[in-house]
Amino acid sequence: MGTGELSTLLAWGAVTAYAIALVAFSIDLARLADGLARPAEALGGRGQAAAAGDTVAAGAGAAGTTTMTPVATPVGTTSADLAGPSGDDGPEAAGGPGRSRRAVGVAMATTTLGLGLHVLAAVLRGIAAGRVPWANMYEFTLVGTLVAVATFLALCRRRDVRFLGSLVVGLVLIALGVGLAAFYVPADAVEPALQSYWLVIHVSIATIATGLLTVSFAASALQLLKDSRDRGSARLSAARWRLLDALPSTRDLEALSFRINAVGFVLWTFTIMAGAVWAEHAWGRYWGWDPKEVWSFVVWVVYAAYLHARTTRGWSGRRAAWFVLVGYATVIFNFTGVNLFFQGLHSYSGL
Amino acid sequence: MSEDYRPDGHAGGPYAETEPGAATPVALPRLGFVGTLRWTWRQLTSMRVALMLLMLLAVVAVPGSVLPQRPQDPAAVARYLADNPGLAPWLDRLGFFDVYASVWFSAVYILLFVSLVGCIVPRTRVHLRAVRARPPRTPRRFDRFPARGSAVVDAAPEEVVGAARRSLTGSVGLLPRFRVDDAVEAGGARTVAAERGYLRESGNLLFHLALLGILVSVATGQMLHYRGQALVVEGRGFANAVTDYDTFEAGTAFDPRSLVPFTLTLDEFTAEFTTDAAASPRDFVADVTVTEPGAEESVTSIRVNHPLTVGGAKVYLMGNGYAPELTVHDAAGELAFAGTVPFVPEDAQYLSRGVVKVPDVSTGEQVGLVGYLLPTAEVTESGARSVYPQPFDPLLVLTVWSGDLGLDDGVPQNVYELETTEMTQVLEEDGTPTTILVGLGETVELPGGLGTLTWDGLPRFMAVDLRYDPALPWILAFSIAALVGLSVSLFTPRRRLWLRVTEQDGRTVVDGAALARGDDLGLDGELDRVMDAVRALDGR
């Protein structure tokens, strides 16, 4: 088996790990919701770790600073996580006391395992092709999803955003699955137009920006859902949406989304500028309204509008979050639609 | 607490001061002409309108990616017009085939930039005052603030104030982290007031001004630029003069006499492809000799991604192909044509189409040859095709026309098309066109007794674009400024921090409070750092 095939196999391995993680994240969210609904029952039903469980629930539920809280820790075991401060993001998200978050532990472990396989897959792909592994649509998907997962796990180290797990891993699973099934091309060297160090700079930053914007999209989507439920939306008042109550406040979600979007926007700005420099080298013009350029511009303008909306009376909060959804839709279209439907100079899908 | 310290992104954000008009009811009677103008200006420069214009800009940019655009692909526009006779003319009239030069697209971005100027100028004035401002006075009570801390130390109050100052200012004297003031209150308590993040608005203004700079640079470049395309065959040269270009366009302020008269000769063109059936291109190199006026000849090369800079212009390698070297003798045996004819590649295997026009016959009718060049030919029952782009087994497959080429009408003709209205195709007895196959180095009889065709050689050609745009360094500089400004404005935290130092029972009590604009994860850490510096006094 060649290096390229091994890379593909590892990518499928990552898909499998993410699939398990997705199930576990969903179970965890459902349990969180259950915990909110039946706190008394949960307290009575889990005697074996009642003392530790109480602390855990306070820490994890506050969505503040705890990370990777192992609920199954036997009573008496000291753990830095358990002793950690309960965070400052408001107690609103506190779940029922004593509820188990065993599932989220499984989810985080399998996500980390998936990321490991994912990194190996990307590295081997690069070795097999003899260049950086982001020169066609499959490879862009492979690395973009990798950045999304890595961003999510990195965020988890600083604050408890595990509630984003099901959405981020779900999006990654879809993207990577589609990438492997529909965009896959064997590893190979690239044509002269791509033989430039700008491939390393321009495309890697674009990939990272896409990964970041995926995570902030997840946060804004949850913000809108939770906001709707808080406002008493008929559609979201059903019991199965109770898990929204377990999330941090809409204000925290908005702040989280903004922070990631700010980084994503700066990186996207850089992507466009680096692309213009490369275009000037390769095609003799820095800007030519190629379909990819048009849509990169549209993405930039929508996220710029988002940043402005946040500071405009009557447009912050809920309305600003819609901009993130529209912005992410343009990001996805820029990647898929423009590559597949339009004729342009960025025809590097290899399909 | 001051008004401008509401959370970032909520009512009263940094743009709020420019839209007082939006907050008051607009149904004021009798504004008058000046009043109406002022109202319009205020609306235009309001954040809300800027937001609308931004959204509109995103929307109006989209049609340019969906419909074919004349500057990029005029042939596709012509096809679209032919295919959609009902709708297309209307779209054409409304500028949909040149969206980015259309009135409506221009209107949106020009309004947006006017709005930007209207917003940035007053804010720059405000900011110039603000950067000289001192931190706000220490509030009487600290209990409302999101971050608070206190410490009790043995060090004297003056020492505490000194330590806090050092901690807040940081080690870089020229660029202090915090701007710090200390004071003594009427009750005898000492206070420290500090503020950081003035650069946030500086970055914001720099970003927007740099965008303006990019727009102006691009417009200036449009006026001064030129670009031309030329096709150069191996062994032949190109002189930098407007007449030597196949196509040439320039900005309104461009002076053709400013073209540096250099010459460029294509010595050799090398193409590499993968050896599999797909024959993906791997490398193209054009070895050229350049002669600039008053300078020695220099030998260099042009590659994709590696343009050649000469005479202030850049030469980009945009395409390549084959230009068979052909000789035609007419029916009388006289030399009627000798030269290279570029054949334009149509697929990855370099199946190339070309036209040979032979007007200078000594007797009889003019001759036109139309057909294909196959670099590596594979001839089967069903026809001939090219299986690889390199010239391993080249073959010319041509059909023959005779008549009037129409070159004497004075109407410019496309060199890649044969004008057949005045010509007749040479046909077989069964009515199918007569096809001649010519191998490299062969001489064949033209059907219908029109003469002979000899294929002498197979040089390659390169298609180059020459561009000159003096605005490029400016555009790059403004882009970098925009990126720096944007990063500074998004990632500089704005924080205010206060300390009150009092003496109680012989010890020094330090109370602190901090406030940030917007959500700020580092706020507590900032206060902790100062408190730790104060506590460290006792540890000496």
Coordinates of C-alpha atoms in Angstrom, one line a residue, chain B:
Chain B
M1 CA -19.0 55.2 34.6
S2 CA -18.6 56.8 31.3
E3 CA -21.1 56.3 28.5
D4 CA -18.6 55.0 26.0
Y5 CA -17.8 52.0 28.1
R6 CA -20.9 50.0 27.3
P7 CA -20.1 46.5 26.0
D8 CA -18.6 46.5 22.6
G9 CA -21.1 45.7 19.9
H10 CA -24.1 47.1 21.8
A11 CA -25.9 50.3 21.5
G12 CA -23.6 53.2 21.8
G13 CA -20.7 51.5 20.1
P14 CA -17.7 53.4 18.6
Y15 CA -19.8 54.6 15.7
A16 CA -22.6 55.9 17.8
E17 CA -21.3 59.4 18.0
T18 CA -21.6 59.9 14.2
E19 CA -25.3 59.1 14.1
P20 CA -27.1 61.4 16.6
G21 CA -29.6 62.2 13.8
A22 CA -30.8 58.6 13.7
A23 CA -31.8 58.7 17.4
T24 CA -34.1 61.6 17.0
P25 CA -37.4 61.5 15.1
V26 CA -36.8 62.4 11.5
A27 CA -40.3 63.8 10.9
L28 CA -39.1 67.4 11.5
P29 CA -41.2 70.0 9.6
R30 CA -39.6 72.5 7.2
L31 CA -36.0 71.3 7.2
G32 CA -35.3 73.7 4.4
F33 CA -32.8 73.1 1.6
V34 CA -29.7 73.2 3.7
G35 CA -31.4 71.2 6.4
T36 CA -32.4 68.6 3.9
L37 CA -28.9 68.4 2.7
R38 CA -27.6 68.1 6.2
W39 CA -30.1 65.4 7.0
T40 CA -29.2 63.5 3.8
W41 CA -25.5 63.7 4.7
R42 CA -26.2 62.5 8.2
Q43 CA -28.2 59.6 6.9
L44 CA -25.5 58.7 4.4
T45 CA -22.8 58.7 7.0
S46 CA -24.8 56.8 9.5
M47 CA -23.8 53.4 10.5
R48 CA -27.1 52.0 9.5
V49 CA -26.8 53.2 5.9
A50 CA -23.2 52.0 5.7
L51 CA -24.5 48.6 6.8
M52 CA -27.1 48.6 4.1
L53 CA -24.6 49.6 1.5
L54 CA -22.2 46.9 2.6
M55 CA -25.0 44.3 2.2
L56 CA -26.0 45.8 -1.2
L57 CA -22.3 45.6 -2.3
A58 CA -22.3 41.9 -1.6
V59 CA -25.5 41.4 -3.5
V60 CA -24.6 43.4 -6.6
A61 CA -21.2 41.7 -6.9
V62 CA -22.8 38.3 -7.4
P63 CA -24.2 38.6 -11.0
G64 CA -20.7 39.1 -12.2
S65 CA -19.9 35.5 -11.2
V66 CA -23.0 34.0 -12.7
L67 CA -23.2 35.8 -16.0
P68 CA -20.3 35.9 -18.5
Q69 CA -18.4 39.1 -18.3
R70 CA -17.1 41.1 -21.3
P71 CA -13.7 42.1 -19.9
Q72 CA -12.9 38.5 -19.0
D73 CA -14.6 36.5 -21.8
P74 CA -16.2 38.5 -24.6
A75 CA -16.7 35.3 -26.6
A76 CA -18.9 33.8 -23.8
V77 CA -20.9 37.0 -23.7
A78 CA -21.5 36.8 -27.5
R79 CA -22.6 33.2 -27.1
Y80 CA -25.0 34.1 -24.3
L81 CA -26.5 36.9 -26.4
A82 CA -27.0 34.5 -29.2
D83 CA -28.5 31.8 -27.0
N84 CA -30.9 34.1 -25.1
P85 CA -32.3 36.6 -27.7
G86 CA -35.1 37.6 -25.4
L87 CA -33.5 38.4 -22.1
A88 CA -29.9 39.0 -22.9
P89 CA -30.2 42.3 -24.8
W90 CA -32.0 43.8 -21.7
L91 CA -29.3 42.4 -19.4
D92 CA -26.8 44.0 -21.8
R93 CA -28.5 47.4 -21.6
L94 CA -28.5 47.2 -17.8
G95 CA -24.8 46.5 -17.7
F96 CA -25.0 42.9 -16.5
F97 CA -22.2 41.8 -18.8
D98 CA -19.8 44.2 -17.3
V99 CA -21.0 44.3 -13.8
Y100 CA -18.0 45.8 -12.2
A101 CA -18.0 48.8 -14.5
S102 CA -21.8 49.2 -14.4
V103 CA -23.5 52.4 -13.1
W104 CA -25.2 50.5 -10.3
F105 CA -22.2 48.7 -9.0
S106 CA -20.1 51.9 -9.1
A107 CA -22.9 53.8 -7.4
V108 CA -22.9 51.4 -4.5
Y109 CA -19.2 51.4 -3.8
I110 CA -18.8 55.1 -4.4
L111 CA -21.7 55.8 -1.9
L112 CA -20.0 53.4 0.5
F113 CA -16.7 55.3 0.3
V114 CA -18.5 58.6 0.6
S115 CA -20.2 57.3 3.7
L116 CA -16.8 56.0 4.9
V117 CA -15.2 59.4 4.5
G118 CA -18.1 61.1 6.2
C119 CA -17.7 58.7 9.1
I120 CA -13.9 58.7 9.3
V121 CA -13.2 62.4 9.2
P122 CA -15.2 63.4 12.3
R123 CA -13.9 60.3 14.1
T124 CA -10.3 61.2 13.3
R125 CA -10.9 64.6 14.8
V126 CA -12.5 63.1 17.9
H127 CA -9.7 60.5 18.2
L128 CA -6.9 63.1 17.8
R129 CA -8.4 64.7 20.9
A130 CA -8.9 61.4 22.7
V131 CA -5.3 60.2 22.3
R132 CA -4.2 63.2 24.3
A133 CA -6.8 62.7 27.0
R134 CA -5.9 61.6 30.5
P135 CA -7.5 58.5 32.1
P136 CA -10.9 59.3 33.8
R137 CA -10.9 60.1 37.4
T138 CA -11.1 57.3 39.9
P139 CA -14.8 56.6 40.8
R140 CA -15.9 56.9 44.4
R141 CA -17.2 53.4 44.6
F142 CA -15.8 50.3 43.1
D143 CA -18.6 47.8 43.9
R144 CA -20.3 48.1 40.5
F145 CA -17.3 47.1 38.5
P146 CA -16.9 43.6 36.9
A147 CA -13.3 43.1 38.1
R148 CA -12.3 44.0 41.6
G149 CA -9.4 43.1 43.9
S150 CA -7.8 44.2 47.1
A151 CA -4.7 43.7 49.1
V152 CA -3.3 44.7 52.4
V153 CA 0.5 45.4 52.6
D154 CA 3.0 46.8 54.9
A155 CA 4.7 49.0 52.2
A156 CA 4.0 52.7 52.3
P157 CA 1.3 54.2 50.1
E158 CA 3.8 56.1 48.0
E159 CA 5.7 52.8 47.3
V160 CA 2.4 51.1 46.4
V161 CA 1.6 53.9 43.9
G162 CA 5.1 53.6 42.5
A163 CA 4.9 49.9 42.0
A164 CA 1.5 50.1 40.4
R165 CA 2.7 52.7 38.0
R166 CA 5.7 50.6 37.0
S167 CA 3.5 47.5 36.6
L168 CA 0.9 49.4 34.5
T169 CA 3.4 51.3 32.3
G170 CA 5.5 48.3 31.4
S171 CA 9.1 48.1 30.4
V172 CA 8.8 49.9 27.0
G173 CA 9.0 53.5 27.9
L174 CA 8.0 54.9 24.4
L175 CA 4.9 52.7 24.2
P176 CA 3.4 52.4 27.6
R177 CA 0.9 49.7 28.1
F178 CA -1.3 52.0 30.2
R179 CA -1.5 55.7 30.5
V180 CA -1.4 56.4 34.2
D181 CA -2.3 59.3 36.5
D182 CA -2.1 59.4 40.2
A183 CA -3.7 61.8 42.6
V184 CA -4.5 62.5 46.2
E185 CA -8.1 62.7 47.2
A186 CA -9.5 65.2 49.7
G187 CA -9.7 62.4 52.3
G188 CA -6.0 61.7 52.0
A189 CA -6.4 58.5 49.9
R190 CA -4.1 58.1 47.0
T191 CA -5.6 57.0 43.7
V192 CA -4.2 55.6 40.5
A193 CA -6.2 55.9 37.3
A194 CA -5.0 54.1 34.2
E195 CA -6.3 53.5 30.7
R196 CA -5.1 51.4 27.8
G197 CA -6.3 50.7 24.3
Y198 CA -6.0 54.1 22.6
L199 CA -4.5 52.2 19.6
R200 CA -7.8 50.4 19.0
E201 CA -9.4 53.4 17.4
S202 CA -6.1 54.4 15.7
G203 CA -6.1 50.9 14.1
N204 CA -9.7 51.3 13.1
L205 CA -9.1 54.6 11.4
L206 CA -5.9 53.4 9.8
F207 CA -7.8 50.4 8.3
H208 CA -10.5 52.6 6.8
L209 CA -8.1 55.2 5.5
A210 CA -6.0 52.4 4.0
L211 CA -9.1 51.1 2.2
L212 CA -9.5 54.6 0.8
G213 CA -5.8 54.5 -0.2
I214 CA -6.3 51.2 -2.0
L215 CA -9.3 52.6 -4.0
V216 CA -7.4 55.7 -5.0
S217 CA -4.3 53.7 -6.0
V218 CA -6.3 51.3 -8.1
A219 CA -8.0 54.2 -9.9
T220 CA -4.7 55.9 -10.5
G221 CA -3.2 52.6 -11.8
Q222 CA -6.2 52.2 -14.2
M223 CA -5.3 55.6 -15.7
L224 CA -1.6 55.0 -16.1
H225 CA -1.4 51.3 -16.9
Y226 CA -1.0 49.5 -20.1
R227 CA -1.3 45.9 -21.0
G228 CA -0.8 44.0 -24.2
Q229 CA -0.6 40.5 -25.6
A230 CA 1.9 39.1 -28.0
L231 CA 2.6 35.8 -29.5
V232 CA 6.3 35.0 -30.1
V233 CA 7.5 32.0 -32.1
E234 CA 10.8 30.2 -31.3
G235 CA 13.7 32.0 -33.0
R236 CA 11.6 35.1 -33.6
G237 CA 11.6 38.4 -31.6
F238 CA 9.2 40.9 -30.3
A239 CA 9.8 44.7 -30.0
N240 CA 8.0 46.7 -27.4
A241 CA 6.0 49.0 -29.6
V242 CA 2.2 49.4 -29.7
T243 CA 2.2 48.1 -33.3
D244 CA 4.0 44.8 -32.4
Y245 CA 1.3 43.8 -29.9
D246 CA -1.6 41.5 -31.0
T247 CA -3.9 43.4 -28.6
F248 CA -3.0 46.5 -26.6
E249 CA -5.0 48.6 -24.2
A250 CA -4.0 51.4 -21.9
G251 CA -5.3 53.9 -19.4
T252 CA -6.5 57.4 -20.4
A253 CA -3.3 59.0 -19.0
F254 CA -0.9 56.6 -20.6
D255 CA 1.5 58.0 -23.2
P256 CA 2.5 55.5 -25.9
R257 CA 5.9 57.3 -26.3
S258 CA 6.7 56.2 -22.8
L259 CA 7.1 52.5 -23.9
V260 CA 10.7 51.4 -23.4
P261 CA 11.7 50.0 -26.8
F262 CA 13.3 46.8 -25.6
T263 CA 13.3 43.6 -27.8
L264 CA 12.7 40.1 -26.7
T265 CA 13.7 37.0 -28.6
L266 CA 12.4 33.5 -27.8
D267 CA 15.4 31.2 -28.0
E268 CA 13.7 28.0 -26.9
F269 CA 10.5 26.9 -25.3
T270 CA 10.4 23.8 -23.2
A271 CA 7.3 22.1 -22.0
E272 CA 7.0 19.1 -19.6
F273 CA 4.1 16.9 -19.1
T274 CA 3.4 13.8 -17.0
T275 CA 3.8 10.6 -18.9
D276 CA 0.4 9.2 -18.2
A277 CA -2.6 9.5 -20.5
A278 CA -3.8 12.7 -18.8
A279 CA -0.5 14.4 -19.7
S280 CA -0.9 17.0 -17.0
P281 CA 1.4 20.0 -17.5
R282 CA 4.4 20.1 -15.1
D283 CA 6.7 22.8 -16.3
F284 CA 6.8 25.5 -19.0
V285 CA 10.0 27.5 -19.5
A286 CA 10.6 30.2 -22.1
D287 CA 14.3 30.9 -22.6
V288 CA 14.6 34.4 -23.9
T289 CA 17.2 37.0 -24.9
V290 CA 16.3 40.5 -23.8
T291 CA 17.9 43.7 -25.2
E292 CA 17.1 46.9 -23.5
P293 CA 18.2 50.2 -25.1
G294 CA 21.7 51.1 -24.1
A295 CA 22.3 47.8 -22.3
E296 CA 23.9 44.5 -23.0
E297 CA 21.9 41.5 -24.2
S298 CA 20.8 39.4 -21.4
V299 CA 19.7 35.7 -21.4
T300 CA 17.0 34.8 -19.0
S301 CA 13.8 32.8 -18.8
I302 CA 10.1 33.3 -18.2
R303 CA 8.0 30.7 -16.3
V304 CA 4.5 30.6 -15.0
N305 CA 4.6 32.3 -11.6
H306 CA 7.9 33.9 -12.5
P307 CA 7.3 36.9 -14.7
L308 CA 10.2 38.8 -16.3
T309 CA 10.6 42.5 -15.4
V310 CA 11.9 44.5 -18.3
G311 CA 11.6 48.2 -19.2
G312 CA 9.3 48.9 -16.2
A313 CA 6.9 46.3 -17.4
K314 CA 6.3 42.7 -16.4
V315 CA 6.2 39.9 -19.0
Y316 CA 3.9 37.0 -18.0
L317 CA 3.9 33.6 -19.7
M318 CA 0.2 33.0 -20.4
G319 CA 0.1 30.2 -23.0
N320 CA 2.0 28.1 -25.5
G321 CA 1.6 25.9 -28.5
Y322 CA 3.0 25.0 -31.9
A323 CA 3.6 27.2 -34.9
P324 CA 4.3 24.9 -37.9
E325 CA 6.8 26.3 -40.4
L326 CA 5.2 25.9 -43.8
T327 CA 6.0 26.6 -47.5
V328 CA 3.4 26.8 -50.2
H329 CA 4.2 26.8 -53.9
D330 CA 1.3 27.8 -56.2
A331 CA 0.0 26.0 -59.3
A332 CA 2.7 27.6 -61.3
G333 CA 5.4 26.3 -59.0
E334 CA 6.2 29.8 -57.7
L335 CA 6.8 30.4 -53.9
A336 CA 3.5 31.7 -52.6
F337 CA 3.9 31.5 -48.8
A338 CA 6.7 30.7 -46.4
G339 CA 6.5 31.2 -42.6
T340 CA 5.3 30.0 -39.3
V341 CA 1.5 29.7 -38.5
P342 CA 0.4 29.5 -34.9
F343 CA -2.0 26.7 -34.2
V344 CA -4.1 27.3 -31.0
P345 CA -4.3 24.3 -28.7
E346 CA -7.8 23.1 -27.9
D347 CA -7.3 20.3 -25.5
A348 CA -4.8 18.8 -23.0
Q349 CA -3.2 16.8 -25.8
Y350 CA -2.6 20.0 -27.8
L351 CA -4.9 19.1 -30.6
S352 CA -4.5 22.5 -32.2
R353 CA -6.5 24.4 -34.8
G354 CA -5.0 26.8 -37.3
V355 CA -5.6 28.5 -40.6
V356 CA -3.1 29.1 -43.4
K357 CA -4.0 32.0 -45.7
V358 CA -2.1 32.1 -49.0
P359 CA -3.1 35.3 -50.8
D360 CA 0.0 35.9 -52.9
V361 CA -0.4 33.3 -55.6
S362 CA 1.1 34.1 -59.0
T363 CA -1.8 32.5 -60.9
G364 CA -5.3 31.3 -60.2
E365 CA -7.3 31.7 -57.0
Q366 CA -6.1 32.4 -53.5
V367 CA -5.7 29.3 -51.2
G368 CA -6.9 28.8 -47.7
L369 CA -6.0 25.8 -45.5
V370 CA -8.0 25.0 -42.4
G371 CA -7.3 22.1 -40.1
Y372 CA -5.6 20.6 -37.1
L373 CA -2.2 19.9 -35.8
L374 CA -1.8 16.6 -33.9
P375 CA 1.5 16.5 -32.0
T376 CA 1.3 12.8 -31.5
A377 CA -1.1 11.5 -34.0
E378 CA -3.1 8.3 -33.9
V379 CA -4.9 7.6 -37.1
T380 CA -7.7 5.1 -37.1
E381 CA -10.7 4.2 -39.3
S382 CA -12.9 6.8 -37.5
G383 CA -10.4 9.6 -37.8
A384 CA -7.2 11.1 -36.4
R385 CA -6.6 12.3 -32.9
S386 CA -3.8 13.5 -30.7
V387 CA -2.8 11.2 -27.8
Y388 CA 0.1 13.3 -26.3
P389 CA 1.1 16.9 -26.3
Q390 CA 4.7 16.4 -27.2
P391 CA 5.6 16.3 -30.9
F392 CA 6.5 12.6 -31.1
D393 CA 4.6 11.9 -34.3
P394 CA 3.2 15.2 -35.6
L395 CA 0.6 15.3 -38.3
L396 CA -1.3 18.1 -40.0
V397 CA -4.8 17.3 -41.1
L398 CA -6.1 20.0 -43.4
T399 CA -9.0 20.8 -45.7
V400 CA -8.4 23.1 -48.7
W401 CA -10.3 26.1 -49.9
S402 CA -9.9 28.2 -52.9
G403 CA -11.3 31.6 -53.9
D404 CA -11.1 35.1 -52.5
L405 CA -9.7 35.3 -49.0
G406 CA -11.3 38.7 -48.6
L407 CA -8.0 40.2 -47.3
D408 CA -8.2 43.1 -49.7
D409 CA -11.5 44.5 -48.4
G410 CA -9.7 46.5 -45.7
V411 CA -11.8 44.9 -43.0
P412 CA -9.6 43.5 -40.2
Q413 CA -9.8 39.7 -40.1
N414 CA -9.3 37.1 -37.4
V415 CA -6.1 35.3 -38.3
Y416 CA -7.5 32.1 -36.7
E417 CA -10.6 32.0 -38.9
L418 CA -11.0 31.6 -42.6
E419 CA -13.6 33.9 -44.2
T420 CA -15.3 31.4 -46.5
T421 CA -18.1 33.4 -48.0
E422 CA -16.1 33.9 -51.3
M423 CA -14.4 30.6 -51.2
T424 CA -15.2 27.0 -52.2
Q425 CA -14.0 23.9 -50.5
V426 CA -12.2 21.3 -52.5
L427 CA -14.4 18.2 -52.3
E428 CA -14.1 14.5 -53.1
E429 CA -16.3 12.9 -55.8
D430 CA -18.7 11.8 -53.1
G431 CA -19.1 15.3 -51.8
T432 CA -17.1 15.0 -48.6
P433 CA -14.3 17.5 -48.1
T434 CA -10.9 16.4 -49.3
T435 CA -8.6 16.0 -46.4
I436 CA -4.8 16.1 -46.8
L437 CA -2.5 14.5 -44.2
V438 CA 1.0 16.0 -44.0
G439 CA 3.9 14.6 -41.9
L440 CA 6.8 16.7 -40.7
G441 CA 9.3 17.2 -43.5
E442 CA 6.9 16.0 -46.2
T443 CA 5.8 17.8 -49.3
V444 CA 2.3 17.0 -50.6
E445 CA 0.3 18.0 -53.6
L446 CA -2.6 20.3 -52.8
P447 CA -5.9 18.8 -54.3
G448 CA -7.4 20.6 -57.3
G449 CA -4.0 21.3 -58.7
L450 CA -3.6 24.3 -56.4
G451 CA 0.1 23.6 -55.8
T452 CA 2.2 22.0 -53.1
L453 CA 2.6 22.3 -49.4
T454 CA 5.8 21.6 -47.6
W455 CA 6.1 21.2 -43.8
D456 CA 9.6 22.3 -42.9
G457 CA 9.7 22.5 -39.1
L458 CA 7.7 22.6 -35.9
P459 CA 8.8 25.5 -33.6
R460 CA 6.8 26.3 -30.5
F461 CA 5.3 29.7 -29.7
M462 CA 4.7 31.4 -26.4
A463 CA 1.8 33.8 -25.6
V464 CA 2.9 36.5 -23.3
D465 CA 1.1 39.4 -21.5
L466 CA 3.0 42.6 -20.9
R467 CA 1.7 44.7 -18.1
Y468 CA 2.7 47.9 -16.6
D469 CA 1.0 49.4 -13.5
P470 CA 2.9 52.0 -11.5
A471 CA 0.3 51.8 -8.7
L472 CA 1.3 48.3 -7.6
P473 CA 3.7 49.2 -4.8
W474 CA 1.1 51.7 -3.4
I475 CA -1.7 49.1 -3.5
L476 CA 0.5 46.7 -1.6
A477 CA 1.5 49.3 0.9
F478 CA -2.1 50.3 1.6
S479 CA -3.1 46.7 1.8
I480 CA -0.5 46.0 4.5
A481 CA -1.6 49.1 6.3
A482 CA -5.2 48.0 6.2
L483 CA -4.3 44.5 7.6
V484 CA -2.2 46.0 10.4
G485 CA -4.9 48.5 11.2
L486 CA -7.6 45.8 11.2
S487 CA -5.6 43.6 13.5
V488 CA -4.8 46.4 15.9
S489 CA -8.4 47.5 16.0
L490 CA -9.8 44.0 16.6
F491 CA -7.3 42.7 19.1
T492 CA -6.3 45.7 21.2
P493 CA -8.3 45.5 24.5
R494 CA -9.6 48.7 25.9
R495 CA -9.3 48.7 29.6
R496 CA -9.6 51.1 32.5
L497 CA -8.2 50.3 35.8
W498 CA -8.3 52.2 39.1
L499 CA -6.6 51.8 42.5
R500 CA -7.4 53.5 45.8
V501 CA -4.6 53.3 48.4
T502 CA -5.5 54.1 52.0
E503 CA -3.8 53.7 55.4
Q504 CA -5.7 51.8 58.0
D505 CA -4.3 50.8 61.4
G506 CA -0.7 51.3 60.2
R507 CA -1.1 49.1 57.2
T508 CA -1.7 50.0 53.6
V509 CA -5.0 48.9 52.0
V510 CA -5.2 48.7 48.2
D511 CA -8.6 48.5 46.5
G512 CA -8.7 48.0 42.7
A513 CA -11.3 47.9 40.0
A514 CA -11.2 47.4 36.3
L515 CA -13.5 47.8 33.4
A516 CA -13.3 46.8 29.8
R517 CA -15.0 47.8 26.7
G518 CA -16.8 44.7 25.5
D519 CA -16.2 41.2 26.7
D520 CA -12.7 40.8 27.9
L521 CA -11.4 37.6 29.2
G522 CA -8.1 39.1 30.2
L523 CA -9.6 41.8 32.5
D524 CA -9.2 39.9 35.7
G525 CA -5.7 38.9 34.9
E526 CA -4.8 42.6 34.2
L527 CA -6.0 43.6 37.7
D528 CA -4.3 40.6 39.3
R529 CA -1.0 41.6 37.7
V530 CA -1.1 45.0 39.3
M531 CA -2.2 43.5 42.7
D532 CA 0.6 41.0 42.5
A533 CA 3.1 43.8 41.9
V534 CA 1.8 45.6 44.9
R535 CA 2.0 42.5 47.1
A536 CA 5.5 41.8 45.9
L537 CA 6.6 44.9 47.7
D538 CA 6.2 43.1 51.0
G539 CA 8.3 40.2 49.8
R540 CA 11.4 42.2 49.3

